[in-house]
Coordinates of C-alpha atoms and ligand atoms in Angstrom, one line a residue:
X296 CA 42.7 46.0 34.5
X297 CA 39.0 47.1 34.7
X298 CA 36.5 44.3 34.6
X299 CA 34.7 43.5 31.4
X300 CA 31.1 42.5 31.3
X301 CA 29.5 41.1 28.1
X302 CA 25.8 41.6 27.7
X303 CA 24.3 40.6 24.3
X304 CA 22.7 43.4 22.3
X305 CA 21.3 41.2 19.6
X306 CA 17.6 41.1 18.8
X307 CA 17.0 37.7 20.4
X308 CA 18.6 38.7 23.7
X309 CA 16.9 42.1 23.6
X310 CA 13.5 40.4 23.1
X311 CA 14.3 38.4 26.3
X312 CA 15.1 41.6 28.3
X313 CA 18.9 42.2 27.8
X314 CA 18.4 46.0 27.7
X315 CA 16.8 46.1 31.1
X316 CA 19.6 43.8 32.4
X317 CA 22.3 46.1 30.9
X318 CA 20.7 49.2 32.5
X319 CA 20.4 47.4 35.9
X320 CA 24.1 46.4 35.7
X321 CA 25.2 49.9 34.7
X322 CA 23.3 51.5 37.6
X323 CA 24.5 49.0 40.1
X324 CA 28.1 49.7 38.9
X325 CA 27.5 53.4 39.4
X326 CA 25.9 52.9 42.8
X327 CA 28.8 50.8 44.0
X328 CA 31.4 53.1 42.4
X329 CA 32.9 50.2 40.4
X330 CA 34.6 51.0 37.1
X331 CA 33.9 48.3 34.5
X332 CA 33.5 48.1 30.7
X333 CA 30.3 46.8 29.3
X334 CA 30.6 45.2 25.9
X335 CA 27.4 44.6 23.9
X336 CA 28.3 41.4 22.2
X337 CA 26.2 39.2 19.9
X338 CA 24.4 36.1 21.3
X339 CA 26.1 32.8 21.3
X340 CA 22.8 31.4 20.3
X341 CA 21.7 29.5 23.4
X342 CA 18.5 31.5 23.6
X343 CA 17.1 29.5 26.4
X344 CA 19.9 31.0 28.5
X345 CA 19.5 34.6 27.3
X346 CA 20.0 37.2 28.6
X347 CA 23.3 35.5 29.2
X348 CA 25.8 37.8 30.9
X349 CA 29.5 37.0 30.9
X350 CA 32.4 38.4 32.8
X351 CA 36.0 38.2 31.9
X352 CA 38.0 36.8 34.9
X353 CA 41.6 35.9 35.4
X354 CA 40.5 32.3 34.7
X355 CA 38.6 33.1 31.5
X356 CA 35.0 34.0 31.0
X357 CA 32.2 33.0 33.3
X358 CA 28.6 33.1 32.2
X359 CA 25.4 33.7 34.1
X360 CA 21.9 33.2 32.7
X361 CA 19.1 33.7 32.1
X362 CA 19.7 36.9 34.1
X363 CA 16.7 39.0 35.2
X364 CA 17.1 42.7 36.3
X365 CA 16.0 41.5 39.8
X366 CA 19.1 39.2 39.9
X367 CA 21.6 42.0 39.4
X368 CA 22.0 43.1 43.1
X369 CA 22.5 39.6 44.3
X370 CA 25.0 38.9 41.4
X371 CA 27.1 41.8 42.6
X372 CA 26.8 40.6 46.2
X373 CA 28.0 37.1 45.1
X374 CA 31.1 38.6 43.5
X375 CA 30.1 37.9 39.9
X376 CA 32.8 40.3 38.6
X377 CA 35.3 37.7 39.6
X378 CA 33.2 34.6 38.7
X379 CA 31.5 34.1 42.1
X380 CA 28.8 31.5 42.5
X381 CA 25.1 32.4 42.2
X382 CA 21.9 30.6 41.2
X383 CA 22.4 31.9 37.6
X384 CA 26.0 30.7 37.5
X385 CA 26.7 28.7 34.3
X386 CA 30.5 28.5 34.4
X387 CA 32.7 28.7 31.4
X388 CA 30.5 29.4 28.4
X389 CA 32.3 26.9 26.1
X390 CA 31.7 24.2 28.7
X391 CA 27.9 24.7 28.6
X392 CA 26.7 21.4 27.0
X393 CA 24.6 23.2 24.3
X394 CA 27.7 25.2 23.2
X395 CA 30.4 22.6 24.0
X396 CA 28.9 20.0 21.6
X397 CA 29.0 22.4 18.6
X398 CA 31.6 22.8 15.8
X399 CA 31.8 26.5 15.4
X400 CA 33.4 27.5 12.1
X401 CA 31.1 30.1 10.6
X402 CA 29.9 31.3 14.1
X403 CA 33.3 31.0 15.8
X404 CA 33.3 34.7 16.9
X405 CA 29.5 35.2 17.4
X406 CA 28.9 36.1 21.0
X407 CA 32.6 36.1 21.7
X408 CA 33.8 39.4 20.2
X409 CA 32.6 43.0 20.2
X410 CA 30.7 42.9 16.9
X411 CA 31.8 46.4 15.9
X412 CA 35.5 46.1 16.9
X413 CA 37.7 45.4 13.9
X414 CA 40.6 44.8 16.4
X415 CA 38.6 42.2 18.2
X416 CA 37.6 40.6 14.8
X417 CA 41.3 40.4 13.7
X418 CA 42.3 39.1 17.1
X419 CA 40.1 36.1 16.6
X420 CA 41.2 35.3 13.0
X421 CA 39.2 37.9 11.1
X422 CA 40.6 39.0 7.7
X423 CA 43.0 36.0 7.5
X424 CA 40.8 34.6 4.7
X425 CA 40.7 37.8 2.7
X426 CA 44.5 38.3 3.1
X427 CA 45.0 34.8 1.8
X428 CA 42.6 35.4 -1.1
X429 CA 44.5 38.5 -2.1
X430 CA 47.5 36.3 -2.7
X431 CA 45.6 34.1 -5.2
X432 CA 44.2 34.6 -8.7
X433 CA 40.4 34.8 -8.9
X434 CA 40.3 31.4 -10.6
X435 CA 42.3 29.9 -7.7
X436 CA 39.9 31.4 -5.1
X437 CA 36.9 30.0 -7.0
X438 CA 38.7 26.6 -7.2
X439 CA 39.2 26.7 -3.4
X440 CA 35.6 27.4 -2.7
X441 CA 34.5 24.7 -5.1
X442 CA 36.9 22.2 -3.6
X443 CA 35.5 23.0 -0.1
X444 CA 32.2 21.5 -1.1
X445 CA 30.3 24.6 0.2
X446 CA 26.7 24.6 -1.0
X447 CA 24.2 27.5 -0.8
X448 CA 22.7 27.8 2.7
X449 CA 19.7 29.8 1.5
X450 CA 17.7 26.7 0.6
X451 CA 18.5 25.2 -2.8
X452 CA 22.0 23.8 -1.7
X453 CA 23.6 24.8 -5.0
X454 CA 27.4 24.6 -5.0
X455 CA 28.7 28.1 -4.3
X456 CA 32.0 27.6 -6.2
X457 CA 30.2 26.7 -9.4
X458 CA 27.9 29.8 -9.2
X459 CA 31.0 31.9 -8.7
X460 CA 32.7 30.3 -11.7
X461 CA 29.8 31.2 -13.9
X462 CA 30.1 34.8 -12.9
X463 CA 33.9 34.8 -13.2
X464 CA 33.6 33.4 -16.7
X465 CA 30.9 35.9 -17.8
X466 CA 32.2 39.2 -19.1
X467 CA 30.6 42.4 -18.0
X468 CA 31.5 46.0 -17.6
X469 CA 30.1 45.7 -14.1
X470 CA 29.4 42.7 -11.8
X471 CA 27.6 42.5 -8.5
X472 CA 27.6 40.5 -5.3
X473 CA 24.1 40.4 -3.8
X474 CA 23.7 39.0 -0.3
X475 CA 20.3 37.5 0.4
X476 CA 19.5 38.5 4.0
X477 CA 15.7 38.3 3.5
X478 CA 15.6 35.3 5.9
X479 CA 11.8 34.7 5.6
X480 CA 11.7 31.0 6.7
X481 CA 9.8 30.2 9.9
X482 CA 12.1 29.4 12.8
X483 CA 15.2 30.8 11.2
X484 CA 17.5 33.4 12.7
X485 CA 21.1 32.5 11.6
X486 CA 21.5 35.3 9.2
X487 CA 20.3 37.8 11.7
X488 CA 22.5 36.4 14.4
X489 CA 25.6 36.7 12.3
X490 CA 24.8 40.2 11.0
X491 CA 24.3 41.4 14.5
X492 CA 27.0 39.4 16.2
X493 CA 29.8 39.2 13.7
X494 CA 29.1 41.6 10.8
X495 CA 32.7 41.8 9.5
X496 CA 32.6 38.1 8.6
X497 CA 29.9 38.8 6.1
X498 CA 31.7 41.9 4.8
X499 CA 34.9 39.7 4.4
X500 CA 33.0 36.9 2.6
X501 CA 31.4 39.4 0.2
X502 CA 34.7 41.1 -0.5
X503 CA 36.3 37.7 -1.3
X504 CA 33.4 36.9 -3.6
X505 CA 33.9 40.2 -5.4
X506 CA 37.6 39.6 -5.9
X507 CA 37.0 36.0 -7.0
X508 CA 34.4 37.0 -9.7
X509 CA 35.4 40.5 -10.7
X510 CA 32.6 42.2 -9.0
X511 CA 33.3 45.6 -7.5
X512 CA 30.0 46.3 -5.8
X513 CA 27.9 44.4 -3.3
X514 CA 24.4 44.8 -1.8
X515 CA 23.0 43.2 1.3
X516 CA 19.2 42.9 1.0
X517 CA 17.9 42.7 4.6
X518 CA 14.3 42.2 5.6
X519 CA 12.7 45.3 7.2
X520 CA 11.9 43.3 10.3
X521 CA 15.6 43.3 11.2
X522 CA 16.2 46.9 12.2
X523 CA 19.0 46.0 14.6
X524 CA 20.8 43.9 11.9
X525 CA 20.5 46.9 9.5
X526 CA 22.0 49.3 12.0
X527 CA 24.9 47.0 12.9
X528 CA 25.6 46.2 9.2
X529 CA 25.6 49.9 8.3
X530 CA 28.0 50.8 11.1
X531 CA 30.3 47.8 10.2
X532 CA 30.4 48.8 6.6
X533 CA 31.4 52.4 7.6
X534 CA 34.2 51.0 9.9
X535 CA 35.4 48.6 7.2
X536 CA 35.5 51.5 4.7
X537 CA 37.5 53.7 7.1
X538 CA 40.0 50.9 7.8
X539 CA 40.5 50.2 4.0
X540 CA 38.9 46.8 4.1
X541 CA 36.4 48.2 1.6
X542 CA 37.0 50.9 -1.0
X543 CA 39.1 51.6 -4.0
X544 CA 42.0 49.5 -2.7
X545 CA 40.9 46.5 -0.6
X546 CA 43.6 46.1 2.1
X547 CA 46.0 48.1 -0.1
X548 CA 45.6 45.7 -3.1
X549 CA 44.7 46.5 -6.7
X550 CA 41.2 45.3 -6.1
X551 CA 38.2 47.6 -5.5
X552 CA 35.1 46.5 -3.6
X553 CA 32.4 48.4 -1.8
X554 CA 29.0 47.6 -0.5
X555 CA 25.6 49.0 0.6
X556 CA 22.9 47.7 2.9
X557 CA 19.3 47.8 1.4
X558 CA 16.1 47.2 3.3
X559 CA 13.3 45.1 1.8
X560 CA 9.6 45.9 2.3
X561 CA 8.7 42.5 3.8
X562 CA 7.5 39.9 1.2
X563 CA 8.4 36.3 1.5
X564 CA 8.7 36.0 -2.2
X565 CA 11.4 38.7 -2.2
X566 CA 13.7 36.1 -0.7
X567 CA 13.5 34.3 -4.1
X568 CA 16.6 35.5 -5.9
X569 CA 15.0 36.9 -9.0
X570 CA 12.2 38.6 -7.1
X571 CA 14.9 40.0 -4.8
X572 CA 16.7 41.5 -7.8
X573 CA 13.5 43.2 -9.0
X574 CA 12.9 44.6 -5.5
X575 CA 16.5 45.8 -5.3
X576 CA 16.0 47.5 -8.7
X577 CA 13.1 49.4 -7.1
X578 CA 10.3 47.3 -8.8
X579 CA 7.6 45.2 -7.3
X580 CA 9.2 41.8 -6.4
X581 CA 8.1 39.4 -9.1
X582 CA 9.8 36.1 -9.9
X583 CA 11.7 36.2 -13.2
X584 CA 11.7 33.2 -15.6
X585 CA 15.1 31.5 -16.0
X586 CA 17.1 31.6 -18.2
X587 CA 18.8 34.0 -18.1
X588 CA 20.4 33.0 -14.9
X589 CA 21.3 35.9 -12.5
X590 CA 24.9 34.8 -13.0
X591 CA 24.7 35.9 -16.6
X592 CA 22.1 38.7 -16.4
X593 CA 21.3 39.6 -12.8
X594 CA 21.1 43.0 -11.0
X595 CA 20.5 45.8 -13.6
X596 CA 21.2 43.1 -16.3
X597 CA 24.8 42.5 -15.1
X598 CA 26.5 39.2 -14.1
X599 CA 25.6 38.8 -10.4
X600 CA 26.4 36.4 -7.6
X601 CA 23.4 35.9 -5.3
X602 CA 24.3 34.1 -2.1
X603 CA 22.7 33.6 1.3
X604 CA 24.3 35.3 4.3
X605 CA 25.6 32.0 5.7
X606 CA 27.1 30.9 2.4
X607 CA 29.1 34.1 2.2
X608 CA 30.0 34.2 5.9
X609 CA 31.4 30.6 5.6
X610 CA 33.9 31.7 2.9
X611 CA 36.4 33.5 5.2
X612 CA 37.1 30.3 7.3
X613 CA 37.5 28.3 4.1
X614 CA 40.0 30.8 2.7
X615 CA 41.7 30.9 6.1
X616 CA 42.0 27.2 7.0
X617 CA 41.7 25.8 3.5
X618 CA 39.2 23.8 1.5
X619 CA 40.5 20.5 2.8
X620 CA 39.9 21.6 6.4
X621 CA 36.3 22.6 5.7
X622 CA 35.5 19.6 3.5
X623 CA 36.6 17.3 6.3
X624 CA 33.4 18.0 8.2
X625 CA 30.1 16.6 7.1
X626 CA 28.7 13.6 5.2
X627 CA 28.1 12.6 1.6
X628 CA 27.8 15.6 -0.6
X629 CA 26.9 17.9 2.4
X630 CA 30.3 19.2 3.4
X631 CA 31.3 21.5 6.3
X632 CA 29.0 22.7 9.0
X633 CA 25.5 23.9 9.1
X634 CA 23.9 26.3 11.7
X635 CA 20.8 24.5 12.7
X636 CA 18.1 26.8 14.2
X637 CA 16.0 25.0 16.7
X638 CA 12.7 26.7 17.3
X639 CA 9.0 26.2 18.0
X640 CA 7.8 24.2 21.0
X641 CA 11.2 23.1 22.2
X642 CA 13.0 23.2 25.5
X643 CA 16.4 24.4 24.3
X644 CA 15.7 26.8 21.5
X645 CA 18.8 28.3 19.8
X646 CA 21.4 28.0 17.1
X647 CA 23.5 24.9 17.0
X648 CA 26.3 24.8 14.4
X649 CA 27.4 21.2 13.7
X650 CA 28.9 19.2 10.9
X651 CA 26.2 17.7 8.6
X652 CA 25.2 14.2 9.6
X653 CA 23.5 14.4 13.0
X654 CA 20.1 12.7 12.9
X655 CA 16.9 14.7 13.3
X656 CA 16.2 12.8 16.5
X657 CA 19.5 13.8 18.1
X658 CA 18.8 17.4 17.2
X659 CA 15.3 17.4 18.6
X660 CA 15.6 15.1 21.6
X661 CA 19.2 15.5 22.7
X662 CA 20.2 19.0 21.7
X663 CA 16.7 20.6 21.8
X664 CA 15.7 18.6 24.9
X665 CA 12.2 17.7 23.6
X666 CA 9.2 20.0 23.8
X667 CA 8.9 23.0 26.1
X668 CA 5.5 21.8 27.1
X669 CA 6.9 18.4 28.1
X670 CA 4.4 16.6 25.9
X671 CA 5.5 14.1 23.2
X672 CA 6.9 15.5 19.9
X673 CA 4.4 15.0 17.2
X674 CA 6.0 16.6 14.2
X675 CA 9.0 18.7 13.2
X676 CA 8.9 21.0 10.2
X677 CA 12.3 21.3 8.6
X678 CA 13.3 23.9 6.1
X679 CA 10.8 26.7 6.6
X680 CA 7.2 27.1 5.5
X681 CA 7.8 25.1 2.4
X682 CA 9.5 22.2 4.2
X683 CA 8.0 18.8 5.1
X684 CA 6.6 17.8 8.5
X685 CA 8.6 14.8 9.8
X686 CA 7.1 12.4 12.2
X687 CA 9.1 10.6 14.9
X688 CA 9.3 7.6 12.6
X689 CA 11.7 9.6 10.4
X690 CA 13.9 10.8 13.3
X691 CA 16.8 8.6 12.1
X692 CA 17.2 10.9 9.0
X693 CA 20.6 12.4 9.0
X694 CA 20.9 16.2 8.5
X695 CA 22.1 16.0 4.9
X696 CA 20.6 17.5 1.7
X697 CA 20.3 14.2 -0.1
X698 CA 19.0 12.2 2.9
X699 CA 16.2 14.7 3.4
X700 CA 15.3 14.8 -0.3
X701 CA 15.1 11.0 -0.2
X702 CA 12.4 11.3 2.5
X703 CA 10.5 14.0 0.5
X704 CA 11.8 16.7 2.7
X705 CA 14.3 19.5 2.5
X706 CA 16.9 21.2 4.7
X707 CA 16.3 24.7 3.3
X708 CA 17.9 27.3 5.5
X709 CA 18.2 24.7 8.3
X710 CA 15.4 26.0 10.5
X711 CA 13.5 23.3 12.4
X712 CA 10.2 24.0 14.2
X713 CA 9.0 21.5 16.8
X714 CA 5.3 20.7 17.5
X715 CA 3.9 18.6 20.3
X716 CA 1.0 16.1 20.2
X717 CA -1.7 18.9 20.4
X718 CA -0.8 20.1 16.8
X719 CA -3.6 19.5 14.3
X720 CA -1.8 18.6 11.0
X721 CA -4.9 19.4 8.9
X722 CA -4.7 22.9 10.2
X723 CA -0.9 23.0 9.4
X724 CA -1.6 21.8 5.8
X725 CA -4.3 24.4 5.4
X726 CA -1.9 27.0 6.8
X727 CA 0.7 26.0 4.1
X728 CA -1.8 26.6 1.3
X729 CA -3.0 29.9 2.9
X730 CA 0.6 31.1 3.3
X731 CA 1.2 30.4 -0.4
X732 CA -2.0 32.2 -1.4
X733 CA -1.0 35.3 0.6
X734 CA 2.6 35.3 -0.4
X735 CA 2.2 34.3 -4.1
X736 CA 3.7 36.9 -6.5
X737 CA 0.8 36.0 -8.8
X738 CA 2.9 35.3 -11.9
X739 CA 1.8 31.7 -12.5
X740 CA -1.6 30.0 -12.2
X741 CA -0.8 26.8 -10.2
X742 CA 0.5 28.9 -7.4
X743 CA -1.8 31.9 -7.6
X744 CA -5.1 30.0 -8.1
X745 CA -4.0 26.5 -6.8
X746 CA -3.2 27.7 -3.3
X747 CA -6.6 29.3 -2.9
X748 CA -8.4 26.2 -4.2
X749 CA -6.2 24.2 -1.8
X750 CA -7.4 26.1 1.2
X751 CA -11.0 25.6 0.1
X752 CA -10.6 21.9 -0.5
X753 CA -8.9 21.3 2.9
X754 CA -11.7 23.3 4.5
X755 CA -14.2 20.8 2.9
X756 CA -12.2 17.9 4.3
X757 CA -12.3 19.5 7.8
X758 CA -16.1 19.9 7.4
X759 CA -16.4 16.2 6.5
X760 CA -17.6 16.9 2.9
X761 CA -16.7 14.0 0.7
X762 CA -13.4 13.6 2.5
X763 CA -11.9 10.8 0.3
X764 CA -12.8 12.6 -3.0
X765 CA -11.4 15.9 -1.6
X766 CA -8.2 14.3 -0.3
X767 CA -7.6 12.9 -3.8
X768 CA -8.3 16.4 -5.2
X769 CA -5.7 18.0 -2.9
X770 CA -3.1 15.3 -3.9
X771 CA -3.8 16.0 -7.6
X772 CA -3.6 19.8 -6.9
X773 CA -0.3 19.3 -5.1
X774 CA 1.1 17.5 -8.1
X775 CA 0.1 20.3 -10.4
X776 CA 1.6 22.9 -8.1
X777 CA 4.8 20.9 -7.7
X778 CA 5.4 20.4 -11.4
X779 CA 3.7 23.4 -12.9
X780 CA 4.9 26.3 -10.7
X781 CA 7.6 28.7 -11.9
X782 CA 9.4 28.9 -8.5
X783 CA 9.7 27.0 -5.3
X784 CA 7.0 29.0 -3.5
X785 CA 4.2 27.2 -5.5
X786 CA 6.5 24.3 -6.2
X787 CA 7.3 23.3 -2.6
X788 CA 4.0 24.2 -0.8
X789 CA 3.0 20.6 -1.6
X790 CA 5.7 19.4 0.8
X791 CA 4.1 20.5 4.1
X792 CA 0.7 19.6 2.7
X793 CA 1.5 16.1 1.4
X794 CA 3.8 15.2 4.4
X795 CA 0.9 16.1 6.7
X796 CA -1.5 13.9 4.8
X797 CA 1.0 11.0 4.4
X798 CA 2.4 10.9 8.0
X799 CA -0.6 12.1 10.0
X800 CA -3.6 10.5 8.1
X801 CA -5.8 10.5 11.3
X802 CA -5.9 14.3 11.4
X803 CA -7.6 14.3 8.0
X804 CA -10.4 12.0 8.9
X805 CA -13.9 13.5 8.9
X806 CA -14.8 15.3 12.2
X807 CA -17.3 12.8 13.6
X808 CA -14.7 10.0 13.2
X809 CA -12.0 12.1 14.7
X810 CA -14.1 12.8 17.8
X811 CA -15.0 9.1 18.1
X812 CA -11.3 8.2 17.7
X813 CA -10.3 10.6 20.5
Ligands
FMN188 C1 9.9 31.8 -2.1 C2 11.3 31.7 -1.9 C3 11.9 32.4 -0.8 C4 13.3 32.3 -0.6 N1 13.8 33.0 0.5 C5 15.1 33.0 0.7 C6 15.6 33.8 1.8 O1 14.9 34.4 2.6 N2 17.0 33.8 1.9 C7 17.8 33.1 1.1 O2 19.0 33.1 1.2 N3 17.3 32.4 0.1 C8 16.0 32.3 -0.1 N4 15.5 31.6 -1.2 C9 16.5 31.0 -2.1 C10 17.0 31.9 -3.1 O3 16.1 32.0 -4.3 C11 18.4 31.5 -3.6 O4 18.4 30.2 -3.9 C12 19.5 31.8 -2.6 O5 19.5 33.1 -2.2 C13 20.8 31.5 -3.3 O6 21.9 31.6 -2.4 P1 22.7 30.4 -1.9 O7 23.1 29.6 -3.1 O8 23.8 30.9 -1.1 O9 21.8 29.6 -1.0 C14 14.1 31.6 -1.4 C15 13.5 30.9 -2.5 C16 12.2 31.0 -2.7 C17 11.6 30.2 -3.9
SF4_189 S1 5.2 29.9 -8.0 FE1 4.0 31.5 -7.0 S2 5.6 32.9 -6.2 FE2 6.6 31.6 -7.7 S3 6.4 32.6 -9.7 FE3 4.7 31.4 -9.6 S4 3.1 32.7 -8.7 FE4 5.0 33.7 -8.3

């Protein structure tokens, strides 16, 4: 058997030099006259070890990383094609602590299989969920998804089964499944990783959603900054169509389902589901007032399911192993697993899929290994640019929707961004207001005007102008934005602002006092 070498081709690994490593390995193979197959797999998500090259040996896979092109000659000299020792040797990938500690349900195949091989997908359990779903009535599929406890991974945590039931129960000559792959939150990359590393799982999840709700057409709305994900998804859809997974007769059944990949133009607000629908319809992305819910009147006025990539990609494992299996993981009303994306100033950046319930401290200190700079952690922003900053004092908070809400925070899309003690939280609060001002769709006043006034008022605090009065004004403004905004962009911007003020009051003291305190 010719040796197999796995070199990730996903954006994260490419950004860290995987292409150069792949070229160096290919030319070394040619020079040495060795025949081998290079597979461009997805990443397993341990980005601090990328480019992570794996070889399939008689004793299973052996990983090496982070590999530099300059390592390649010595890797061959060390016999890496048979798992030989080298300074980059990591051993069996599933024994690497960062990977061994995970519970991989949604990401089970990511980094393991060839993303565009349907055979490889099936070999690792792919299409089992769809096959099972085809044997059930739509109502039974919806009941299974509801029973699993799956909640939307895009941010709001709304129960997926209930959303699907609304669409199933709404009549329409046409219904749609829209996958939200806008992934605009800071520090998040789970959607991108799955689209690049295991695209068929998303296709399978969307097809199950279609069968369950009576929708025959799906759209994936991908942000323009993800060209590799768009390319992989387009190829995967083509392959799925040719294989009869998509089309007039899904896997030979009486159900029809097909899908298209659409590219957004890059606006944070177009991740909001109704603005996304406007954008998908070819209009400027503006938030729509609800009701009507998209489930009743969504894309082109038809009943529409809008779900995040990870929500949909989690459905196949639920339909394969059953609701009870999935529900068994997690805590409270947060069931199953969540792909936590650890980013920012952190030693071990990457994606860590685990059952809900780990504390923030475990994630940052034990899994993330603390800051990359080696300085103390000052704050962690959880849930994207609209998420609260958590100080070390709140590190005992378990990763659970309700537990975070109880501490005035949110899980969002499960991205966490770590900051060390050099971070200036006044600047971070100002940034949140500025971000809102730039990204606001402009439809409602608290967000459109409030965010600009917020920047100005924080600037006055920084300049030492009537700090107490201006702090009270920011607090008042945050209340107006929180309760008066139409969508969560204006409504949640107060979270990073108020958490900065509440947990890091010293950073909001007038400049002369701050200098004196330092
Ligand atoms: C300003 C804003 C941006 C959002 N961006 C995203 C996004 O990039 N991806 C996403 O899945 N959901 C995003 N959401 C949440 C969506 O509106 C919606 O709740 C989600 O797509 C529903 O899918 P889910 O139930 O599977 O989470 C955003 C919401 C707001 C208010
Ligand atoms: S809160 Fe902001 S983004 Fe949302 S509808 Fe209002 S103006 Fe638009």
